[in-house]
PDB file of C-alpha atoms in Angstrom:
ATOM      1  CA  UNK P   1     130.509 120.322  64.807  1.00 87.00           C
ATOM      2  CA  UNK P   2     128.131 122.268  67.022  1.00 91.00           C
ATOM      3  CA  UNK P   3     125.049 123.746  66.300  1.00 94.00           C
ATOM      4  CA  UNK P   4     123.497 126.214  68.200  1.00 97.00           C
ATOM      5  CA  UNK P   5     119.505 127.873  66.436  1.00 97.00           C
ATOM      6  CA  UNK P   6     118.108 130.641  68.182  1.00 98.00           C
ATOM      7  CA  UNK P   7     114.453 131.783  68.300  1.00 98.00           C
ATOM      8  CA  UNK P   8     112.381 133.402  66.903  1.00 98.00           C
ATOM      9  CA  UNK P   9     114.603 135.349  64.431  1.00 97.00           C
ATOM     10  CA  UNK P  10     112.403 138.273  64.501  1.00 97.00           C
ATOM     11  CA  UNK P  11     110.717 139.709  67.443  1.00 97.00           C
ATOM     12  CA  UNK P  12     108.662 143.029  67.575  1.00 97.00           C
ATOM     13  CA  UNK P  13     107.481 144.627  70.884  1.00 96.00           C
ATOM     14  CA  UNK P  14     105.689 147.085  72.259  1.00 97.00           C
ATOM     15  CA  UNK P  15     107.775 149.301  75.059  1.00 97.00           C
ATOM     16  CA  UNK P  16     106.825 147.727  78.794  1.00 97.00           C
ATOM     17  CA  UNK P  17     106.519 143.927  77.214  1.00 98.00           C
ATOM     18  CA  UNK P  18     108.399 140.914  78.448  1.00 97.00           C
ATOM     19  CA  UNK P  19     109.849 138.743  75.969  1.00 97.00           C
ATOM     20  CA  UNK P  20     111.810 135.192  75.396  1.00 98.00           C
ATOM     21  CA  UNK P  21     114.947 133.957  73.475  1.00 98.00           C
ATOM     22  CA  UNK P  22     115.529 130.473  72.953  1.00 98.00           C
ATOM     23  CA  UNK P  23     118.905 128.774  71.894  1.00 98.00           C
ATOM     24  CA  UNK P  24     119.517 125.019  71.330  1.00 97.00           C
ATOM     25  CA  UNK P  25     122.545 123.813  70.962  1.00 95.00           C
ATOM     26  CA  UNK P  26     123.197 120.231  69.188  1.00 93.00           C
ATOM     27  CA  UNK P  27     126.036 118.833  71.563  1.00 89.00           C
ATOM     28  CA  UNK P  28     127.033 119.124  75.323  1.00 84.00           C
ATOM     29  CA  UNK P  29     128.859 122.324  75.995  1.00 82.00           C
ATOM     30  CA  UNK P  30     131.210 123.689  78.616  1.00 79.00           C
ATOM     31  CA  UNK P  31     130.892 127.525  78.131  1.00 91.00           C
ATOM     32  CA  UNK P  32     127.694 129.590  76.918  1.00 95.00           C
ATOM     33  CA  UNK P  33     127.501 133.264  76.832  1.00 97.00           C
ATOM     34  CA  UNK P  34     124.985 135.830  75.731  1.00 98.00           C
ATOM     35  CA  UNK P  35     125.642 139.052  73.731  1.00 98.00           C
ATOM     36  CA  UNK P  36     123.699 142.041  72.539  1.00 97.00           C
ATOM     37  CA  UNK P  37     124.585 143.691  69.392  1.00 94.00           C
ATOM     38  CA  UNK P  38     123.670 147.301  69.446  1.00 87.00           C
ATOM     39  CA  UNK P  39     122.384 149.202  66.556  1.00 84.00           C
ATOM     40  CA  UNK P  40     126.881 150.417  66.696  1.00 86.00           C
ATOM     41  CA  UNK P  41     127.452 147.005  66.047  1.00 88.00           C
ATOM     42  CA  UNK P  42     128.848 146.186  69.093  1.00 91.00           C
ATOM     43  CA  UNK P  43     128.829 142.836  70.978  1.00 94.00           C
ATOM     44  CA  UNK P  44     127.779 143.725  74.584  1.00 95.00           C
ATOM     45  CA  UNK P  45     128.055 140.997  76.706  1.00 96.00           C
ATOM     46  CA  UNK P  46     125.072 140.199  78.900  1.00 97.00           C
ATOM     47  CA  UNK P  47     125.711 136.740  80.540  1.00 97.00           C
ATOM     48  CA  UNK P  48     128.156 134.214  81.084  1.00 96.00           C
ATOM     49  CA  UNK P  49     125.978 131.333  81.914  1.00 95.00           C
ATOM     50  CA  UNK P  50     127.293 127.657  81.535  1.00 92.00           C
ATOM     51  CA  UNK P  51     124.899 126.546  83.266  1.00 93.00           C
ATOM     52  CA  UNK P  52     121.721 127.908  86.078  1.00 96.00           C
ATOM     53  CA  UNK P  53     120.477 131.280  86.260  1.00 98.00           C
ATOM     54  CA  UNK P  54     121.889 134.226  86.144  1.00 98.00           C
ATOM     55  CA  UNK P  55     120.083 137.894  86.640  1.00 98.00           C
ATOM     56  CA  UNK P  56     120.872 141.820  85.881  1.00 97.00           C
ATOM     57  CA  UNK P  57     118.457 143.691  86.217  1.00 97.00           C
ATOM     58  CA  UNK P  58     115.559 143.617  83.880  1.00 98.00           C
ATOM     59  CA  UNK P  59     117.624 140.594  82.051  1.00 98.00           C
ATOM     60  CA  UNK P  60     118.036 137.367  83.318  1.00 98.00           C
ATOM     61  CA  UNK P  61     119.112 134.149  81.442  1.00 98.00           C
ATOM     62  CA  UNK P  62     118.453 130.165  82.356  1.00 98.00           C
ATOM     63  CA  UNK P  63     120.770 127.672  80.836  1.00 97.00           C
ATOM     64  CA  UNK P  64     119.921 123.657  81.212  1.00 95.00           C
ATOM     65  CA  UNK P  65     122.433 121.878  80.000  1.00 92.00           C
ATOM     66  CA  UNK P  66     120.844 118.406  80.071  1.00 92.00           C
ATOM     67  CA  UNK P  67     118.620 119.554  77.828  1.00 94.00           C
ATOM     68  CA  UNK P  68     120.895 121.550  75.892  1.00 95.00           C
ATOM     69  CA  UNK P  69     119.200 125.075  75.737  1.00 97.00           C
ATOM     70  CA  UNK P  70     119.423 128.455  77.413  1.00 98.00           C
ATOM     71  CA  UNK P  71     116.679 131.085  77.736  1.00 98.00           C
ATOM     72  CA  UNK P  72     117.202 134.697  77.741  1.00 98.00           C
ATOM     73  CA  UNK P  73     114.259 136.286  79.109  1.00 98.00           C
ATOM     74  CA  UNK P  74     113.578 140.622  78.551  1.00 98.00           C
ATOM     75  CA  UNK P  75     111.087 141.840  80.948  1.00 97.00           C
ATOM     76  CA  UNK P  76     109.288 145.530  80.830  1.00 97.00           C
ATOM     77  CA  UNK P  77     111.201 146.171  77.425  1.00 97.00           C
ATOM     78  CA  UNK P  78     112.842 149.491  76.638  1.00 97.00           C
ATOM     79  CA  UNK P  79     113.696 151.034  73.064  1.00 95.00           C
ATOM     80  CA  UNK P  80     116.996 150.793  73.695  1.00 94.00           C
ATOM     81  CA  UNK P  81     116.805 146.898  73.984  1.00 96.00           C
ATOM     82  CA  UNK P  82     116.453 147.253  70.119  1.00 95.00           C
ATOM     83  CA  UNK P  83     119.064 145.268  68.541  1.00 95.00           C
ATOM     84  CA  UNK P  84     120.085 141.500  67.496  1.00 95.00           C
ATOM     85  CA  UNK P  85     120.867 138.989  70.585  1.00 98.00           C
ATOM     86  CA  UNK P  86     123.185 136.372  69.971  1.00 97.00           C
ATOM     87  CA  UNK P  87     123.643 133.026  71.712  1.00 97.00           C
ATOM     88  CA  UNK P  88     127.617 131.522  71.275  1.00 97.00           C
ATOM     89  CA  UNK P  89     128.774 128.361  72.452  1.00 96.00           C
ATOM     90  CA  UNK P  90     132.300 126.784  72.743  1.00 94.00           C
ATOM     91  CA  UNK P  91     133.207 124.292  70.094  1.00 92.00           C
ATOM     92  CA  UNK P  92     134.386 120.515  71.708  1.00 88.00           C
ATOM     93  CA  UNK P  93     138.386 121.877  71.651  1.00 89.00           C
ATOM     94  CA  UNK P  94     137.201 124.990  73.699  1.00 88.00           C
ATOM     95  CA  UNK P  95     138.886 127.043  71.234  1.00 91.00           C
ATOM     96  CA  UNK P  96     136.283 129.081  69.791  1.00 95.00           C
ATOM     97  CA  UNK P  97     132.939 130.725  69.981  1.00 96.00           C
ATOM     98  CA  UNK P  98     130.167 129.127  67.811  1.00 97.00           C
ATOM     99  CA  UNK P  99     127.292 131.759  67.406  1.00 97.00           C
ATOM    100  CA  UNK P 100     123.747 131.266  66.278  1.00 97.00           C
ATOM    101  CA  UNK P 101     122.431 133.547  63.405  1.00 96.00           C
ATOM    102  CA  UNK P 102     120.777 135.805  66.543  1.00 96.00           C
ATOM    103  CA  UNK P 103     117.303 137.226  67.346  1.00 97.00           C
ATOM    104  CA  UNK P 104     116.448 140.326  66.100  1.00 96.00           C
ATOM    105  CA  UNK P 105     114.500 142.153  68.366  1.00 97.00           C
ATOM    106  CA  UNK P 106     112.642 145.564  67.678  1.00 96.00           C
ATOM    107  CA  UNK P 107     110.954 147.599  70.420  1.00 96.00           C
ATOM    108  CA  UNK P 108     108.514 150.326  69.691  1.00 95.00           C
ATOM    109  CA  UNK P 109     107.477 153.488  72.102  1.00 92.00           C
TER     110      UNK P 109
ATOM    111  CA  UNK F   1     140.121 148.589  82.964  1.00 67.00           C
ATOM    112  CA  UNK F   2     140.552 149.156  79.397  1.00 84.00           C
ATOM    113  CA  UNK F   3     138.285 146.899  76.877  1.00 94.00           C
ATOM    114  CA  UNK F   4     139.417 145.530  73.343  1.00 97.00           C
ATOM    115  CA  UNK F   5     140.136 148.054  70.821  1.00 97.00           C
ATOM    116  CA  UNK F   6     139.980 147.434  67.284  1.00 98.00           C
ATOM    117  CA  UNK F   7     142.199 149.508  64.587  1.00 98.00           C
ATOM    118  CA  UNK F   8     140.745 151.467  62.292  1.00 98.00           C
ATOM    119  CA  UNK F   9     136.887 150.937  63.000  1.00 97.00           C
ATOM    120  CA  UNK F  10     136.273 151.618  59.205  1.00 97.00           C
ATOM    121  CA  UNK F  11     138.185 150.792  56.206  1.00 98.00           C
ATOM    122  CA  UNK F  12     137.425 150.823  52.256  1.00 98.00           C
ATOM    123  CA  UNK F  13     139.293 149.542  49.673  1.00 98.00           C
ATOM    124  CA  UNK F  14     139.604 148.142  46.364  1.00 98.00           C
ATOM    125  CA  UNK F  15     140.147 144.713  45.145  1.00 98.00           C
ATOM    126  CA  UNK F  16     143.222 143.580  44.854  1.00 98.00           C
ATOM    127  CA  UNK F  17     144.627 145.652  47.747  1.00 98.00           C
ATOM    128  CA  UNK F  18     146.112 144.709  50.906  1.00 98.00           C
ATOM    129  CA  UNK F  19     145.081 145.887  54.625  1.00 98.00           C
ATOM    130  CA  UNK F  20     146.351 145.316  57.848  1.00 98.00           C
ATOM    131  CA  UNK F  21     143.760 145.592  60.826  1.00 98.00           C
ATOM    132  CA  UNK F  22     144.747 145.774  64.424  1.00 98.00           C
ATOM    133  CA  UNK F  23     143.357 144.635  67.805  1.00 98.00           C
ATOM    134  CA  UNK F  24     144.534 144.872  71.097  1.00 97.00           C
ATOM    135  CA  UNK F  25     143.571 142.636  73.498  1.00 97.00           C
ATOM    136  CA  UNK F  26     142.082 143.435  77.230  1.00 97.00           C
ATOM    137  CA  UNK F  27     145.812 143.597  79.349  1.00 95.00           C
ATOM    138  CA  UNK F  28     146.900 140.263  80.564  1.00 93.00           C
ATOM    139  CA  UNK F  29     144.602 137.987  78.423  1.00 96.00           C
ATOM    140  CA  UNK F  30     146.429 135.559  76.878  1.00 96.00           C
ATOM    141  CA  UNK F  31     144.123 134.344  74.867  1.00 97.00           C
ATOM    142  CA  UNK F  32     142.869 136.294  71.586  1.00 98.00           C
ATOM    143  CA  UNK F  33     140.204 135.183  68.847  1.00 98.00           C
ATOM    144  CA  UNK F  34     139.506 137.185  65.356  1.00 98.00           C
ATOM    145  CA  UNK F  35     136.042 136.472  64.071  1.00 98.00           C
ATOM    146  CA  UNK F  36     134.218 137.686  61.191  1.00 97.00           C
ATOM    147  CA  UNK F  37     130.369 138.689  60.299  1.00 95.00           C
ATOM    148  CA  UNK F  38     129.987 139.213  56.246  1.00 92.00           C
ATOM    149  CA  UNK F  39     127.109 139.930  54.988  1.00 79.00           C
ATOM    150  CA  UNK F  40     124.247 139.874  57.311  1.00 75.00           C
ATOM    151  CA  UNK F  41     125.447 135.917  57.829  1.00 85.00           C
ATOM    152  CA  UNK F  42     126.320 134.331  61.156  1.00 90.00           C
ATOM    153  CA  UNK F  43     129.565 135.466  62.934  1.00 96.00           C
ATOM    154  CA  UNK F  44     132.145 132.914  62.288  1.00 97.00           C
ATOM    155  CA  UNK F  45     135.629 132.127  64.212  1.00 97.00           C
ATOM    156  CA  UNK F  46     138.336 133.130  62.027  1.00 98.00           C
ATOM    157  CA  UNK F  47     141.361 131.925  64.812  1.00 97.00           C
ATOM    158  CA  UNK F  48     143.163 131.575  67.979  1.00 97.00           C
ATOM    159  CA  UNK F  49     146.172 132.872  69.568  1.00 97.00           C
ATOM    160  CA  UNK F  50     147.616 131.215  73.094  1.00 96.00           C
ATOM    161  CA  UNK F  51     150.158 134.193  73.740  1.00 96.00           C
ATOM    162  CA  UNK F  52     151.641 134.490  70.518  1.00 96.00           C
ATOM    163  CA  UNK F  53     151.163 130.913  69.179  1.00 96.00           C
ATOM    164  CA  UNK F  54     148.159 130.325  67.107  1.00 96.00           C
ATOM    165  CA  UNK F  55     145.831 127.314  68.709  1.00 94.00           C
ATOM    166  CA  UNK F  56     143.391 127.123  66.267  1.00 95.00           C
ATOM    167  CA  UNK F  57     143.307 128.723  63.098  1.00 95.00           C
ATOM    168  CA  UNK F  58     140.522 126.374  61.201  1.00 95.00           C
ATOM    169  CA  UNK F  59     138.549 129.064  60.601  1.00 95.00           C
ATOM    170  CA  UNK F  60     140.801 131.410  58.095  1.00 96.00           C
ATOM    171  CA  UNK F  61     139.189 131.103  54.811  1.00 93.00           C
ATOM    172  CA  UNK F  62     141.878 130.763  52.505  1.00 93.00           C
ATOM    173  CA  UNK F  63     145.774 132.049  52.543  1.00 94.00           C
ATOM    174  CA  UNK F  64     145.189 135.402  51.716  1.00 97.00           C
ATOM    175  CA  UNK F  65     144.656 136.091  55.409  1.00 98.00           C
ATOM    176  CA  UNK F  66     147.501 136.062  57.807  1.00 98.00           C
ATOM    177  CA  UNK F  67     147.360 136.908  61.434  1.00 98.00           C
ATOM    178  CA  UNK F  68     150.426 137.669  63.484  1.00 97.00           C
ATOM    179  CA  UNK F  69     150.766 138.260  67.035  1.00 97.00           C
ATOM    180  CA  UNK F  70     154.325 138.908  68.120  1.00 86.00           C
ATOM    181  CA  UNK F  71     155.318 139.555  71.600  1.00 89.00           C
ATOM    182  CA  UNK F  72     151.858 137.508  72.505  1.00 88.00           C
ATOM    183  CA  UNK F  73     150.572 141.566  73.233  1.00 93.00           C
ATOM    184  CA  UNK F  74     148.499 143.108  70.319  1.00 97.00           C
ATOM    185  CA  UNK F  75     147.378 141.313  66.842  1.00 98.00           C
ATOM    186  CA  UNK F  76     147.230 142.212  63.229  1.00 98.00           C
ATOM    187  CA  UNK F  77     144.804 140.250  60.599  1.00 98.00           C
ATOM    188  CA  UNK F  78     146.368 141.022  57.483  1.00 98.00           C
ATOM    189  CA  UNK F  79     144.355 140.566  53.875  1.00 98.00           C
ATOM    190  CA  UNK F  80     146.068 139.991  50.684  1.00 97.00           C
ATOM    191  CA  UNK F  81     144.594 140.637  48.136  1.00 97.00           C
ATOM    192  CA  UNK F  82     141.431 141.796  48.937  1.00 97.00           C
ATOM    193  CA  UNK F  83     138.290 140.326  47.209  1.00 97.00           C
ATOM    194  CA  UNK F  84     134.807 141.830  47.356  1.00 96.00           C
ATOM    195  CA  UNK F  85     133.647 138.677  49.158  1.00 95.00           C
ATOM    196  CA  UNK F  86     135.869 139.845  52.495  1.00 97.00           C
ATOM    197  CA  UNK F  87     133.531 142.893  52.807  1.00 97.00           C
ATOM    198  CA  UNK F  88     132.106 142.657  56.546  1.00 96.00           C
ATOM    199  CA  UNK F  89     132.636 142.836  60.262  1.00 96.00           C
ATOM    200  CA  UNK F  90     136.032 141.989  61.894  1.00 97.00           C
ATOM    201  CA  UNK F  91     135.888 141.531  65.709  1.00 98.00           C
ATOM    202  CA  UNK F  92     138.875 140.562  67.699  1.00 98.00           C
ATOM    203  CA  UNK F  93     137.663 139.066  71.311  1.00 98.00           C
ATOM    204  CA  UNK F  94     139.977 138.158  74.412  1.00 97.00           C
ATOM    205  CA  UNK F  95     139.832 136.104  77.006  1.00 96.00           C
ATOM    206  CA  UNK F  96     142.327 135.399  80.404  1.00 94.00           C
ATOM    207  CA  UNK F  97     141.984 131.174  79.547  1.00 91.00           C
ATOM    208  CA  UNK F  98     140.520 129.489  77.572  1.00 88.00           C
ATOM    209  CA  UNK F  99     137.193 128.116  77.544  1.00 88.00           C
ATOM    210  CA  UNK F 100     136.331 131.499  79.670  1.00 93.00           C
ATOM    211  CA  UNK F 101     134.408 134.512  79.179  1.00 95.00           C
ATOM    212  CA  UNK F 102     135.482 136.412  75.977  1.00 97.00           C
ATOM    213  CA  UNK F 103     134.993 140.253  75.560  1.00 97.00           C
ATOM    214  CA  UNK F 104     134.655 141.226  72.092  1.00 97.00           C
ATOM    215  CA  UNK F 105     136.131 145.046  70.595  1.00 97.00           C
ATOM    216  CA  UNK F 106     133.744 146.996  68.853  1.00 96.00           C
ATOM    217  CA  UNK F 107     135.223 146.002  65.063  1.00 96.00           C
ATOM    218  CA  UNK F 108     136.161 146.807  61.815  1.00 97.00           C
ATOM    219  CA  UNK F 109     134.239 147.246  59.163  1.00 96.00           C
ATOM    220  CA  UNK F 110     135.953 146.086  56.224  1.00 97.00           C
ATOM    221  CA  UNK F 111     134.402 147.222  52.907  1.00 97.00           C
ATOM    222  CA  UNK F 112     136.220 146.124  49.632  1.00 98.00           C
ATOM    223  CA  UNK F 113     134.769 147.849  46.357  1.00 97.00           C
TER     224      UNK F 113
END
């Protein structure tokens, strides 16, 4: 099956830095989101992005197919960006999400 | 527009025991996935509903868990027994196809002791 890494696992920044995700996926893929798991636990999603790039606001995430990665870049971090960011692809049947472990991300004031 | 709500967003109890949790999808989604996070691990698919026929259900561990979703509406993810292993995060996500965007609830948090 699929299989999508993310990097770095750990991230810690200081409030005002910009910062990038990575995620690689093993296989071509139809579908790619981004979430944001807040310190609740909830999945927020931040981007649909198949494939291009895609901005809100301070956010903004690049996916390249081809080359089978996406980027999720954070600029001018805030405290509550704190959390873990996870990158999910569809599987082949495009019946389910396959996630990476995440990147947790700590920022500091 | 309402988002996915989970039922209840906490529940403990003891091995051997049975619970039901609910999620309802966002209104007119056909499409409904249960995933689960245990133990700091990944968050893995559990299954798929299309409606109220299941599509995919590869990821349900063993046959102690049974998901239902009658009337294609609202699901339930039923364990039983329990085992201490099942402790963890249940989210329910929806989508209106598949392949599309899915919007996850906020989950239940399943403790077994």
């Amino acid at each position: 099956g699929i299989q999508v890494e993310q990097s770095p696992p750990d991230l810690i920044l200081q409030e005002g830095a910009n910062s990038t995700l990575r995620c690689n996926f093993s296989d071509s893929v139809n579908n790619l989101q981004w979430f944001h798991q807040n310190p609740w636990g909830q999945l927020i999603n931040l981007f649909y992005i198949p494939s291009g790039t895609k901005q809100n606001g301070r956010l903004s995430a690049t996916t390249v197919a081809t080359e089978r990665y996406s980027l999720l870049y954070i600029s001018s971090s805030q405290t509550t960006d704190s959390g873990v960011y996870f990158c999910a692809v569809y599987n082949q049947a495009g019946t389910a999400l396959i996630f990476g472990k995440g990147t947790t991300l700590s920022v500091s004031s | 527009e309402a988002g996915v709500t989970q039922f209840p967003s906490h529940s403990v109890i003891e091995k051997g025991q049975t619970v039901t949790l609910r999620c309802d999808p966002i209104s007119g989604h056909d499409n409904l996935y249960w995933y689960r996070r245990v133990m700091g691990k990944e968050i893995k698919f559990l299954l798929h509903f299309v409606k109220e026929s299941k599509q995919d259900e590869s990821g349900m561990p063993n046959n102690r868990f049974l998901a239902e979703r009658t009337g294609g509406t609202y699901s339930t993810l039923k364990v039983q027994p329990a085992e201490l292993e099942d402790s963890g995060v249940y989210f329910c996500a929806s989508s209106q196809g598949g392949g599309l965007e899915q919007y996850f609830g906020p989950g239940t948090r399943l403790t077994v002791t």
